[in-house]
Coordinates of C-alpha atoms (C1' of nucleotides) in Angstrom, one line a residue:
Chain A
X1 CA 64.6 88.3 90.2
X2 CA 62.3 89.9 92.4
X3 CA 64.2 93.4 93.1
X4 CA 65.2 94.6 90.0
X5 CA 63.4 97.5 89.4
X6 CA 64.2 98.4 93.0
X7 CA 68.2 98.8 91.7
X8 CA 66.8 100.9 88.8
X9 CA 66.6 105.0 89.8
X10 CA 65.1 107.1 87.5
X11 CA 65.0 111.3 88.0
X12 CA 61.3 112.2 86.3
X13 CA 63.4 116.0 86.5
X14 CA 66.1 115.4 84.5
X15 CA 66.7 115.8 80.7
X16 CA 67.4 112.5 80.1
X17 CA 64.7 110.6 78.4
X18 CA 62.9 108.2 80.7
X19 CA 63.4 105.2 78.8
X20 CA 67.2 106.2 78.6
X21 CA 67.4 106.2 82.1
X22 CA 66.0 102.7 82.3
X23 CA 68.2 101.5 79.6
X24 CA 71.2 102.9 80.5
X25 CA 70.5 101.1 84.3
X26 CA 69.5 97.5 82.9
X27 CA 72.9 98.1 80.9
X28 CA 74.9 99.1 84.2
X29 CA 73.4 96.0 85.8
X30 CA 74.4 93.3 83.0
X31 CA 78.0 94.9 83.1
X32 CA 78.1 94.4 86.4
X33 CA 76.9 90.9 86.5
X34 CA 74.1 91.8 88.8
X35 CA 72.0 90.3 86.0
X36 CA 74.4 87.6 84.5
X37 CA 74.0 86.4 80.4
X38 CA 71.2 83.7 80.4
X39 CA 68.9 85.2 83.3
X40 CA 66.1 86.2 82.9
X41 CA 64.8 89.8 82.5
X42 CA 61.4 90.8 84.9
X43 CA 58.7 91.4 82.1
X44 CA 57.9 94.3 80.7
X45 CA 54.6 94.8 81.6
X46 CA 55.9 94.2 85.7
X47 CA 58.9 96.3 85.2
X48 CA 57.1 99.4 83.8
X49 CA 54.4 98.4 86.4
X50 CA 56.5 99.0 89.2
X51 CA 59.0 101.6 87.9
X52 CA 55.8 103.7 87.5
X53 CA 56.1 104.4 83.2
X54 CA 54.1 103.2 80.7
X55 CA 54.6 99.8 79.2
X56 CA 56.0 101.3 75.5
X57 CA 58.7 103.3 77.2
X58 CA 59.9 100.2 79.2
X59 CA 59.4 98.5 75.6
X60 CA 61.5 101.5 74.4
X61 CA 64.5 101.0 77.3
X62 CA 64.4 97.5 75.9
X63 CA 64.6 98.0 72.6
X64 CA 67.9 99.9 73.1
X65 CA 69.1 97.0 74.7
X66 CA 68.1 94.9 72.2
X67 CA 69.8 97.3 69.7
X68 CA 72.9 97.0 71.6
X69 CA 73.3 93.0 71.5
X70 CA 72.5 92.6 75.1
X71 CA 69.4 91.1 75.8
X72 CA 67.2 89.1 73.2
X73 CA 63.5 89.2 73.2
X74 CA 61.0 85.7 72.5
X75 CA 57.4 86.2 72.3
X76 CA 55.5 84.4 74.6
X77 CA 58.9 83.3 76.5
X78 CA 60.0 86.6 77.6
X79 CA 63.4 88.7 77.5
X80 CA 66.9 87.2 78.1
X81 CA 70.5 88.9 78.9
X82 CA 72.8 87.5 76.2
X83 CA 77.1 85.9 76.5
X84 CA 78.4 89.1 78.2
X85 CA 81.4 89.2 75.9
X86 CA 78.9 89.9 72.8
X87 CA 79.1 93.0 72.1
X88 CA 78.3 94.9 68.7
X89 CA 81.9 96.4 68.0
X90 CA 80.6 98.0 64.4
X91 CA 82.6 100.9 64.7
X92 CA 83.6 103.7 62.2
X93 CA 86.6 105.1 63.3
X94 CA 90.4 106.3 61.8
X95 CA 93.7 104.1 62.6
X96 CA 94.4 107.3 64.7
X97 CA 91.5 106.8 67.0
X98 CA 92.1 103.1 67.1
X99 CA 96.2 103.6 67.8
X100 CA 95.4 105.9 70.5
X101 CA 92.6 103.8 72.1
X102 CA 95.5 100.8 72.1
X103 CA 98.0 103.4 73.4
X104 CA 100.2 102.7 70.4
X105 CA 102.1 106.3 70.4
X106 CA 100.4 107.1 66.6
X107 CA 102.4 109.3 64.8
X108 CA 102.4 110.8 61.3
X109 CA 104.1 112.1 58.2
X110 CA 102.7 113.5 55.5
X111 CA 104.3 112.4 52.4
X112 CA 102.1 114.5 49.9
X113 CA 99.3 117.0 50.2
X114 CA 97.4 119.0 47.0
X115 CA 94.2 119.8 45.6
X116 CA 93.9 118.9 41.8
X117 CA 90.9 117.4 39.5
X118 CA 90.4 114.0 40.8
X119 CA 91.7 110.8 38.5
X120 CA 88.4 108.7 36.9
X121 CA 88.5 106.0 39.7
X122 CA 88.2 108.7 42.3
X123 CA 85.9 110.5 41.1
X124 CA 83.7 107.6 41.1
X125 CA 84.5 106.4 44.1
X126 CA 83.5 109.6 45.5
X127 CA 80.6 110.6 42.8
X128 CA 82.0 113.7 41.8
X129 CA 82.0 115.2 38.3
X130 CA 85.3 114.0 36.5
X131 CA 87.3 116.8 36.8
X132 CA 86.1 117.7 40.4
X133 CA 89.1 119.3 42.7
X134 CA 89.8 116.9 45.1
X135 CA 92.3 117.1 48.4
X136 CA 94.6 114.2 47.8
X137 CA 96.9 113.4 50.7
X138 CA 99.0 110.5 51.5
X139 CA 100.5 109.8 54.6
X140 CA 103.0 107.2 56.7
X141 CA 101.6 106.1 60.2
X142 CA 103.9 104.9 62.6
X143 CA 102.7 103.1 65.9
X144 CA 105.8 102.9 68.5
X145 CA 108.3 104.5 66.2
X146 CA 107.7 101.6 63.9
X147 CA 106.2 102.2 60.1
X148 CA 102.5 100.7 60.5
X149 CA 100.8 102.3 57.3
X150 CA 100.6 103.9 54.1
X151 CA 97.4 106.0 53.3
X152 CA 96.4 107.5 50.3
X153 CA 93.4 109.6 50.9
X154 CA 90.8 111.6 48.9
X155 CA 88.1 114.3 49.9
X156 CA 85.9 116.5 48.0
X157 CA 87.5 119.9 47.9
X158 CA 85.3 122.0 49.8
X159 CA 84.9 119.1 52.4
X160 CA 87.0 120.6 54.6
X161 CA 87.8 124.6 54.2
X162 CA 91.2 124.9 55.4
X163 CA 92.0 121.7 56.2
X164 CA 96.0 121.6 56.1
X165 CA 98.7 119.3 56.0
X166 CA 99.9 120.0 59.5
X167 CA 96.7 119.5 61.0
X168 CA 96.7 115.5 59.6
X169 CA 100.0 115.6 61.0
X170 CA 99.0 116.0 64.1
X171 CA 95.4 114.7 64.4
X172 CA 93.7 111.6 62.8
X173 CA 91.7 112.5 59.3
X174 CA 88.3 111.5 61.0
X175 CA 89.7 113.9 64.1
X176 CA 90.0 116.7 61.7
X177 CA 86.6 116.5 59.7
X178 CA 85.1 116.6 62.9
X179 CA 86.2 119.6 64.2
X180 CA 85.4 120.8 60.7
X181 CA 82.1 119.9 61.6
X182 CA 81.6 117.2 59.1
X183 CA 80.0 113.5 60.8
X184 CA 80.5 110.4 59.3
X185 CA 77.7 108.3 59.8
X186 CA 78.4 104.9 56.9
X187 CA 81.1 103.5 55.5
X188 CA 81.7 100.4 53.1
X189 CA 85.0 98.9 53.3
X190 CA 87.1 96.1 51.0
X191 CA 89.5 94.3 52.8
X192 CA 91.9 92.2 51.2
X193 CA 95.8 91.4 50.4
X194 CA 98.8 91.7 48.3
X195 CA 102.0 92.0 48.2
X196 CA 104.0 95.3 48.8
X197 CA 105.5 97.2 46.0
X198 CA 109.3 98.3 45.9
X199 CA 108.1 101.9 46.8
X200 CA 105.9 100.5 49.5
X201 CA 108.5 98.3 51.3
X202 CA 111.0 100.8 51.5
X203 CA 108.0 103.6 52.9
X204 CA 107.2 100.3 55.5
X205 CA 110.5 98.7 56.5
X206 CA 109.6 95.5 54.7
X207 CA 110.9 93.2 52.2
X208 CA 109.8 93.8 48.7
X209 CA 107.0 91.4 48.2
X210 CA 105.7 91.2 51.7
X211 CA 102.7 90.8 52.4
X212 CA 100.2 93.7 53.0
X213 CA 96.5 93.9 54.1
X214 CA 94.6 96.5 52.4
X215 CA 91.6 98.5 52.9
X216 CA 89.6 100.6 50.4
X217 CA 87.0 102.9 51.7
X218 CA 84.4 105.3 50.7
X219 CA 82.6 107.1 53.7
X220 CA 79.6 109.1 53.2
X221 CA 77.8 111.6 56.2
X222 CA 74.0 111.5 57.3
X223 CA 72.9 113.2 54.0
X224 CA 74.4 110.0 52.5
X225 CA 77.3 112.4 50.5
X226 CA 80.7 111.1 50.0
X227 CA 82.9 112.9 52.3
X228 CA 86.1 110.6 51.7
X229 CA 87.9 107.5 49.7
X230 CA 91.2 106.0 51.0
X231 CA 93.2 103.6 49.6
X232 CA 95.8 102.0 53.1
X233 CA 97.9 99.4 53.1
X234 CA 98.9 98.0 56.2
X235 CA 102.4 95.6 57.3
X236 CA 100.1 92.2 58.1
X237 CA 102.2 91.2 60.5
X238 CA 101.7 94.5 62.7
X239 CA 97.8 95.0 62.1
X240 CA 94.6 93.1 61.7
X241 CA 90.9 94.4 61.7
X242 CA 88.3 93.3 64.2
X243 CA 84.7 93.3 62.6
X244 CA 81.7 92.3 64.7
X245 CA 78.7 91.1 63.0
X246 CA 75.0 91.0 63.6
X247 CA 72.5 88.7 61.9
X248 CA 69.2 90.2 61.4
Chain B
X1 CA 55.4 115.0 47.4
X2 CA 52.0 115.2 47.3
X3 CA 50.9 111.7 46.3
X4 CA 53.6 109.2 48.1
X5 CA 50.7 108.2 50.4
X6 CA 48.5 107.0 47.2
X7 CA 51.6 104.9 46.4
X8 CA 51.3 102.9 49.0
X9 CA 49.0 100.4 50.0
X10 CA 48.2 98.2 52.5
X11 CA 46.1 95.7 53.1
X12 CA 44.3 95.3 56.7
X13 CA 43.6 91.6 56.4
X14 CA 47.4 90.1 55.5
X15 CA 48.9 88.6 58.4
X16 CA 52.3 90.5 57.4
X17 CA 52.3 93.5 60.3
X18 CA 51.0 97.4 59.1
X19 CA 54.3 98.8 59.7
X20 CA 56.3 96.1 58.1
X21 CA 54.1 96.8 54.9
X22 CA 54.2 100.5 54.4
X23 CA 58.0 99.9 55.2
X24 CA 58.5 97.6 52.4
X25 CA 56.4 100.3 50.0
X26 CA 58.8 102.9 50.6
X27 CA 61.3 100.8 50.3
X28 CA 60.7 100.0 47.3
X29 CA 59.6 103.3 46.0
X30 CA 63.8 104.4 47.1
X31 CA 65.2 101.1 45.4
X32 CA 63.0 102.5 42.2
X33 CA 63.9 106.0 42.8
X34 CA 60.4 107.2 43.1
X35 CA 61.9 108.9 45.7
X36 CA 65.1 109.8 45.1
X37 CA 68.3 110.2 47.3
X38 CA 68.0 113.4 49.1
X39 CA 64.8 114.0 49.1
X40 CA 62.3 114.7 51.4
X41 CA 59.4 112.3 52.9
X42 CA 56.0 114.0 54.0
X43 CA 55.7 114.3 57.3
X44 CA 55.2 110.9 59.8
X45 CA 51.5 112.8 60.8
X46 CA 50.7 113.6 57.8
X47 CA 51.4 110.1 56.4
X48 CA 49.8 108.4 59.4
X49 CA 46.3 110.9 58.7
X50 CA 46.8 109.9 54.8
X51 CA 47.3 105.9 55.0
X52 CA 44.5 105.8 57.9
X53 CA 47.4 104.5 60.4
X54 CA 48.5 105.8 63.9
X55 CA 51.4 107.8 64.3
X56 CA 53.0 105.1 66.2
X57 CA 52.8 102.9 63.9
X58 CA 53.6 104.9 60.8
X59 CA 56.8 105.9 63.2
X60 CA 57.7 102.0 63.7
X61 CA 57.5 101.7 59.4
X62 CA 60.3 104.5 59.3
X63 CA 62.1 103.1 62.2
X64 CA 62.7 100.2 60.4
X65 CA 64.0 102.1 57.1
X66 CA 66.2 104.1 59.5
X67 CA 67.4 100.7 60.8
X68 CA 68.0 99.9 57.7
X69 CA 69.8 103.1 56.4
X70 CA 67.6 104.4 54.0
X71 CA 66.6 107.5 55.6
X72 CA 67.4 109.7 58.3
X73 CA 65.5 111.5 60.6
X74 CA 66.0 115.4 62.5
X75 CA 63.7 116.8 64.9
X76 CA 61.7 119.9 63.2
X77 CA 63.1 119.2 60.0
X78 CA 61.7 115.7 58.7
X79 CA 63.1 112.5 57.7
X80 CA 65.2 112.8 54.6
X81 CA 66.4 109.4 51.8
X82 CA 69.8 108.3 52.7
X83 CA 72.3 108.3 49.5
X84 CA 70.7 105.2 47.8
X85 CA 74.3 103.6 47.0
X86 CA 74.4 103.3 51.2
X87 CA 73.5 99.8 52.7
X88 CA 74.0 98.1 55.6
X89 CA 75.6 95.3 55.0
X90 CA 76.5 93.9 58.2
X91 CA 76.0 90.1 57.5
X92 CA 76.4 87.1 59.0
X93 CA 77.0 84.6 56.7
X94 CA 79.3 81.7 55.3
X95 CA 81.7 81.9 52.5
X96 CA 79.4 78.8 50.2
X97 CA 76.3 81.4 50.9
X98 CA 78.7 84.2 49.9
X99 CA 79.5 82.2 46.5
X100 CA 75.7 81.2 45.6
X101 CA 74.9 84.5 46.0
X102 CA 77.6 85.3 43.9
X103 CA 77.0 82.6 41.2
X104 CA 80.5 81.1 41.1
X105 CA 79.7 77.8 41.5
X106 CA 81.1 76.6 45.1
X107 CA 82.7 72.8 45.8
X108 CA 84.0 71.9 48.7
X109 CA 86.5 68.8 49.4
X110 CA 86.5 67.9 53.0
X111 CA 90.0 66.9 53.8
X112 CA 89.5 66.1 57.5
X113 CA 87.2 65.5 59.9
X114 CA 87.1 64.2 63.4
X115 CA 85.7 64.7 66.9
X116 CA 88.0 64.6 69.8
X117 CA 89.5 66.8 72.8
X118 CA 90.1 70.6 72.1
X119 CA 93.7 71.9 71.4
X120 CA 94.3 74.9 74.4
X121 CA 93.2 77.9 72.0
X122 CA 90.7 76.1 70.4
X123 CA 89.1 75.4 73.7
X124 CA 89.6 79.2 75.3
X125 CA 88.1 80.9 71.6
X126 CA 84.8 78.5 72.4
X127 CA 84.4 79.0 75.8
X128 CA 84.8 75.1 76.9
X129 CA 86.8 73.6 79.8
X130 CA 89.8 72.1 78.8
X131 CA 89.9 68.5 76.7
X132 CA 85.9 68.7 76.2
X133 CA 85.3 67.7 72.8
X134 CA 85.1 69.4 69.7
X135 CA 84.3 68.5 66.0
X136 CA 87.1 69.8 63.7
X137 CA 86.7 69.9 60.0
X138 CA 89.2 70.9 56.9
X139 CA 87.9 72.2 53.9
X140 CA 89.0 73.1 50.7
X141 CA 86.8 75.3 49.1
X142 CA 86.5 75.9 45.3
X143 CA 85.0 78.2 43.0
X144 CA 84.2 78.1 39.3
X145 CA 87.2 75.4 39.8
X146 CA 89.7 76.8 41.0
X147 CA 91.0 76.6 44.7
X148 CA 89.5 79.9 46.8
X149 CA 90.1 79.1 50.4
X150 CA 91.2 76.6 53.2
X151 CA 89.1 76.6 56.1
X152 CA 89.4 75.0 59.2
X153 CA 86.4 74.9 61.9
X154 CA 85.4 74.0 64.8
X155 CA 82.5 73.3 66.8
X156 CA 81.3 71.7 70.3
X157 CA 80.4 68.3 70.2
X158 CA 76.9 68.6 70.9
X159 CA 75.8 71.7 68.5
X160 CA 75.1 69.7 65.5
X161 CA 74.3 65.6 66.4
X162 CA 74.7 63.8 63.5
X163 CA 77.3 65.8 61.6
X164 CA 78.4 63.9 59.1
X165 CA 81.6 65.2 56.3
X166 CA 79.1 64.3 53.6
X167 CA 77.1 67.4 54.7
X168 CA 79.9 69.4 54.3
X169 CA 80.7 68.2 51.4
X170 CA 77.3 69.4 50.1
X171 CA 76.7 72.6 51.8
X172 CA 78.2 75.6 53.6
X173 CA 78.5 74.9 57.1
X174 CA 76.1 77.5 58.4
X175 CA 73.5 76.1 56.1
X176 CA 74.3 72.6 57.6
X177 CA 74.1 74.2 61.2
X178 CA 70.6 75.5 60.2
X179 CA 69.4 72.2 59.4
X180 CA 70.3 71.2 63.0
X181 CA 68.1 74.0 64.6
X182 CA 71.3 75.7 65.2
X183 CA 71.0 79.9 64.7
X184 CA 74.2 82.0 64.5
X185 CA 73.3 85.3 65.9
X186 CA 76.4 87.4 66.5
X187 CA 80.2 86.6 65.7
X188 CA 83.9 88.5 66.2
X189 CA 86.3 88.5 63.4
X190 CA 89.8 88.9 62.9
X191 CA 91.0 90.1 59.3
X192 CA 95.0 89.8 58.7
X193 CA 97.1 88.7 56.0
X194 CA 100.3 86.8 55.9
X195 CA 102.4 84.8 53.7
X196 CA 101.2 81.1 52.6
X197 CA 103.2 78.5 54.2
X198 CA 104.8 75.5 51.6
X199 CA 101.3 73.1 52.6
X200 CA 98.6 75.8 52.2
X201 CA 100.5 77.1 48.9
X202 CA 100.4 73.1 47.5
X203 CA 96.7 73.0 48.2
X204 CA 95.6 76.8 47.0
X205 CA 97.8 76.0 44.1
X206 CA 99.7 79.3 44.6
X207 CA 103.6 80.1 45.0
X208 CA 104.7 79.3 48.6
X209 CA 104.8 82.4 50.4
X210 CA 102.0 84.0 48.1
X211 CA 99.7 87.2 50.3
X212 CA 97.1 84.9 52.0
X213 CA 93.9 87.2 53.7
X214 CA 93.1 85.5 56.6
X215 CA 90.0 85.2 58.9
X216 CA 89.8 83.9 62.5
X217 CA 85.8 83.9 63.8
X218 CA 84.1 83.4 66.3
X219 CA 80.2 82.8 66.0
X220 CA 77.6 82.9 68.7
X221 CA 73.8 82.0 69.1
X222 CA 70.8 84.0 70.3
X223 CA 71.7 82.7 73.9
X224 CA 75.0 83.9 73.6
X225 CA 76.6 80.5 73.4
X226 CA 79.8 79.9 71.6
X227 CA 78.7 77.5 68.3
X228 CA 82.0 77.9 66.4
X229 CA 85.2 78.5 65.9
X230 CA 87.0 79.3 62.6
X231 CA 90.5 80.1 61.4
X232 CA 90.2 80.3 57.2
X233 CA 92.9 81.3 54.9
X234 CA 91.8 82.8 51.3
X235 CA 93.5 83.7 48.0
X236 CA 93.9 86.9 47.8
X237 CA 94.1 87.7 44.6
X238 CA 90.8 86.1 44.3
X239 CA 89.0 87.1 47.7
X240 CA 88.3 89.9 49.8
X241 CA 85.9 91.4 52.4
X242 CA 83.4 93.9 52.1
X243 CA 82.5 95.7 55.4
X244 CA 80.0 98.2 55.8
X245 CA 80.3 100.2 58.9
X246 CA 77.5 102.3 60.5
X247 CA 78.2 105.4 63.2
X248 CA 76.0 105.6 66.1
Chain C
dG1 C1' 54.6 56.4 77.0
dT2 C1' 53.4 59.6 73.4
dC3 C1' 51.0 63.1 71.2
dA4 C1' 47.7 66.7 70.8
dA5 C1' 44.9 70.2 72.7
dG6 C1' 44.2 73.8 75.9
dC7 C1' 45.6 77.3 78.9
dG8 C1' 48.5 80.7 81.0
dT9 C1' 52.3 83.8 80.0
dT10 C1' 54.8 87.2 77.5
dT11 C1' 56.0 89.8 73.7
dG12 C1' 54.3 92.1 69.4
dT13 C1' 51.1 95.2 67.1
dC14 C1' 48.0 99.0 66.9
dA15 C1' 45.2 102.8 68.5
dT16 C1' 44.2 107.7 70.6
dG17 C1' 46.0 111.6 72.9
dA18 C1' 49.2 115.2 74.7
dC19 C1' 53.4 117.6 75.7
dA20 C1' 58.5 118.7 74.9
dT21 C1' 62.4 119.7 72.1
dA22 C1' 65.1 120.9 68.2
dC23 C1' 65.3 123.1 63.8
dT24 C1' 64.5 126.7 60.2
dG25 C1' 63.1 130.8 58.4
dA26 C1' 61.3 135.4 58.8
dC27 C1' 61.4 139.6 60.9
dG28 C1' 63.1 143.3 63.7
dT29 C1' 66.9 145.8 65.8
dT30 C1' 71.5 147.5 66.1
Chain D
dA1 C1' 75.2 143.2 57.3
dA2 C1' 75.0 140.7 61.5
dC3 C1' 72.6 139.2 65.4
dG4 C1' 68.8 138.0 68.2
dT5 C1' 64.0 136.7 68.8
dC6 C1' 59.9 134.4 67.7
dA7 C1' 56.7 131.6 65.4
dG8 C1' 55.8 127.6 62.7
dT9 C1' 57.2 123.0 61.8
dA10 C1' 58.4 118.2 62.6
dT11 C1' 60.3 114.7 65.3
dG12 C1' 60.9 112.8 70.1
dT13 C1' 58.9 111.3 74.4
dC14 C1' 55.4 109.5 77.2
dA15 C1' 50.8 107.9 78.6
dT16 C1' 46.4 104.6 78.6
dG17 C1' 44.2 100.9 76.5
dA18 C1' 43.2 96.7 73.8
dC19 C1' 43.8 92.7 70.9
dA20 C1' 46.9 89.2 68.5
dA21 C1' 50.5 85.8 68.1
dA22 C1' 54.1 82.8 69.7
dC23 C1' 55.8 79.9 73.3
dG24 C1' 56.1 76.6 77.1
dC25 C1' 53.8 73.7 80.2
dT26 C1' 50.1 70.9 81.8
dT27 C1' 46.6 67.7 81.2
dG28 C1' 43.8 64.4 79.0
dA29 C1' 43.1 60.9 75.5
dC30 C1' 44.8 56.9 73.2

DNA sequence: GTCAAGCGTTTGTCATGACATACTGACGTT
DNA sequence: AACGTCAGTATGTCATGACAAACGCTTGAC
């Protein structure tokens, strides 16, 4: 434990914030195994001693470690790399981004697409004035030519100027608001179960009455405005959500 | 905007931390709407001059409501109130906690419990060689009377000496593991559905082949260390999850 | 052998001070 | 009207310095 801050380089030139640097080494480090989970970090005060900063930006590095489920801290006992396969997997993203990640061969159809005043339980969802136009679009995701999905999905209408039903044909929703410039920074999700409809089995190639996992979602941007409600169902025996949790 | 500083006090002489005080002021003053989603905070100086702090420290009080998602922060613009309907609500907790919480009077009948050599998957999802032992339980849980969830867990032999079914009987399992020192710090889950076979149907008192959200987890400690393993099966017409997902 | 106190270690908290960077609005020019 | 520039504003980064609190280990007393 003796050369560690010898395997850390820092450029005092370069854009990137000092304790960034330092962060984003430790982090190369513990992926690497070079410091395995359960060693045992130098201390701050010798690591910032002999990388030449000042002990609150090593305390900063750390902290974005910390942040990132990799190390713990103990007062008086000192810092610690944490099980390597922890990691915080808290992610906001659309099935398309997932699909694509998994190499799944996403594709889409969209089965409706309109702007009209938004139905009472939308417009809360999405705490607009009843009446508000909304874009309303619903959509059938395949993975591997298969039917994976059924999405019904609402924005505010000026969301997304021009935002057309080709483009969701072709791109992910959250793809699409991006390039619109919108960012989605929070979400909260319901996750539950049911069984499929007649109009939803046929859409999904399953038997009436088969199971489906669903998911309910409002998503709001860094001004904390709701940008977007969807209502998807998904064939249970094809998908399955993977949550990582932190306790605090 | 003028007086937020003269809301807040502190008091020099509590052991409870500077920043972790004003933090909890403004918290409070959001949760009341004193200052209302959308709105604007004065400035970190000129808070800092106002409450007789340093800068650094009134920075750490806002880090920790930016942590927390109440605000957000732009360089040469200010720190703004997040949309106060936004939480995070990343939590690691067990379903008898989740009920309390919720009022609806949890029971729990343990229907098995033993301590003997790990099943293949059992012993890959908790990181232990092959045939070391593990405590597995079965539990019915109830609430307000009626069959909620089936839950089967399990857990190295060593975590918790002195187990006993009666505990579980009495409390949620994380509570129990608190008891024992034990700390669940991080955990992966798996959220599916599927139909109920003809056993889990008897016991949930539902129609075999009723829409069963399920839950496989997962849970480690602040060392990383794999402390339990669950695979639980819930009624869902009467159970979901809610999620709440944060970008970075 | 056991328990408590003390000491060394390490992180946590807090302060003063200074410079850099990103953002917004106003103003001037084309 | 549109675009570019600049100044003011606010957060972000970094530094030096000091004290407090929690933890683990060692030692001494019983």
């Amino acid at each position: 434990m003796d050369g560690i801050a010898s395997l850390i380089t820092i450029d005092r030139f370069s854009p990137v914030p000092l304790y960034f640097q330092v962060a984003t080494s430790l982090e190369d480090l513990i992926e690497s195994g070079r410091l395995p989970a359960g060693s045992r970090l130098d201390t701050e005060v010798m690591l910032a001693d002999r990388l030449g900063l000042s002990r609150p930006t090593m305390r900063q590095a750390i902290a974005h470690l910390v942040d990132k489920g990799l190390v713990v801290r103990k007062r008086g006992v000192g810092t610690q790399v944490v099980h390597s396969a922890v990691r915080r997997k808290v992610e906001l993203t659309s099935l398309n981004d997932d699909l694509r990640r998994a190499q799944r061969s996403p594709r889409t159809e969209v089965l409706a697409f309109s702007v009209a005043p938004a139905p009472e339980h939308i417009a809360v969802a999405l705490h607009l004035e009843p009446g508000a136009d909304v874009i309303t679009t619903q959509r059938l995701r395949y993975a591997e030519d298969e039917p994976l999905a059924l999405m019904h999905n609402y924005l505010p209408a000026g969301v997304a100027p021009g935002l057309t039903a080709e483009q969701l044909g072709e791109q992910g929703l959250y793809q699409v608001l991006r390039t619109h410039g919108v960012q989605l920074r929070i979400a909260d999700q319901t996750i539950g179960a049911r069984r499929a409809t007649a109009a939803e089995a046929r859409l999904l190639g399953e038997s009436r009455g088969a199971p489906l996992l669903t998911m309910q979602r409002t998503a709001y941007d860094h001004a904390g405005r709701a940008i977007e409600y969807g209502s998807h169902v998904y064939r249970a025996d094809r998908y399955s959500f993977e949550v990582s949790l932190v306790a605090r």
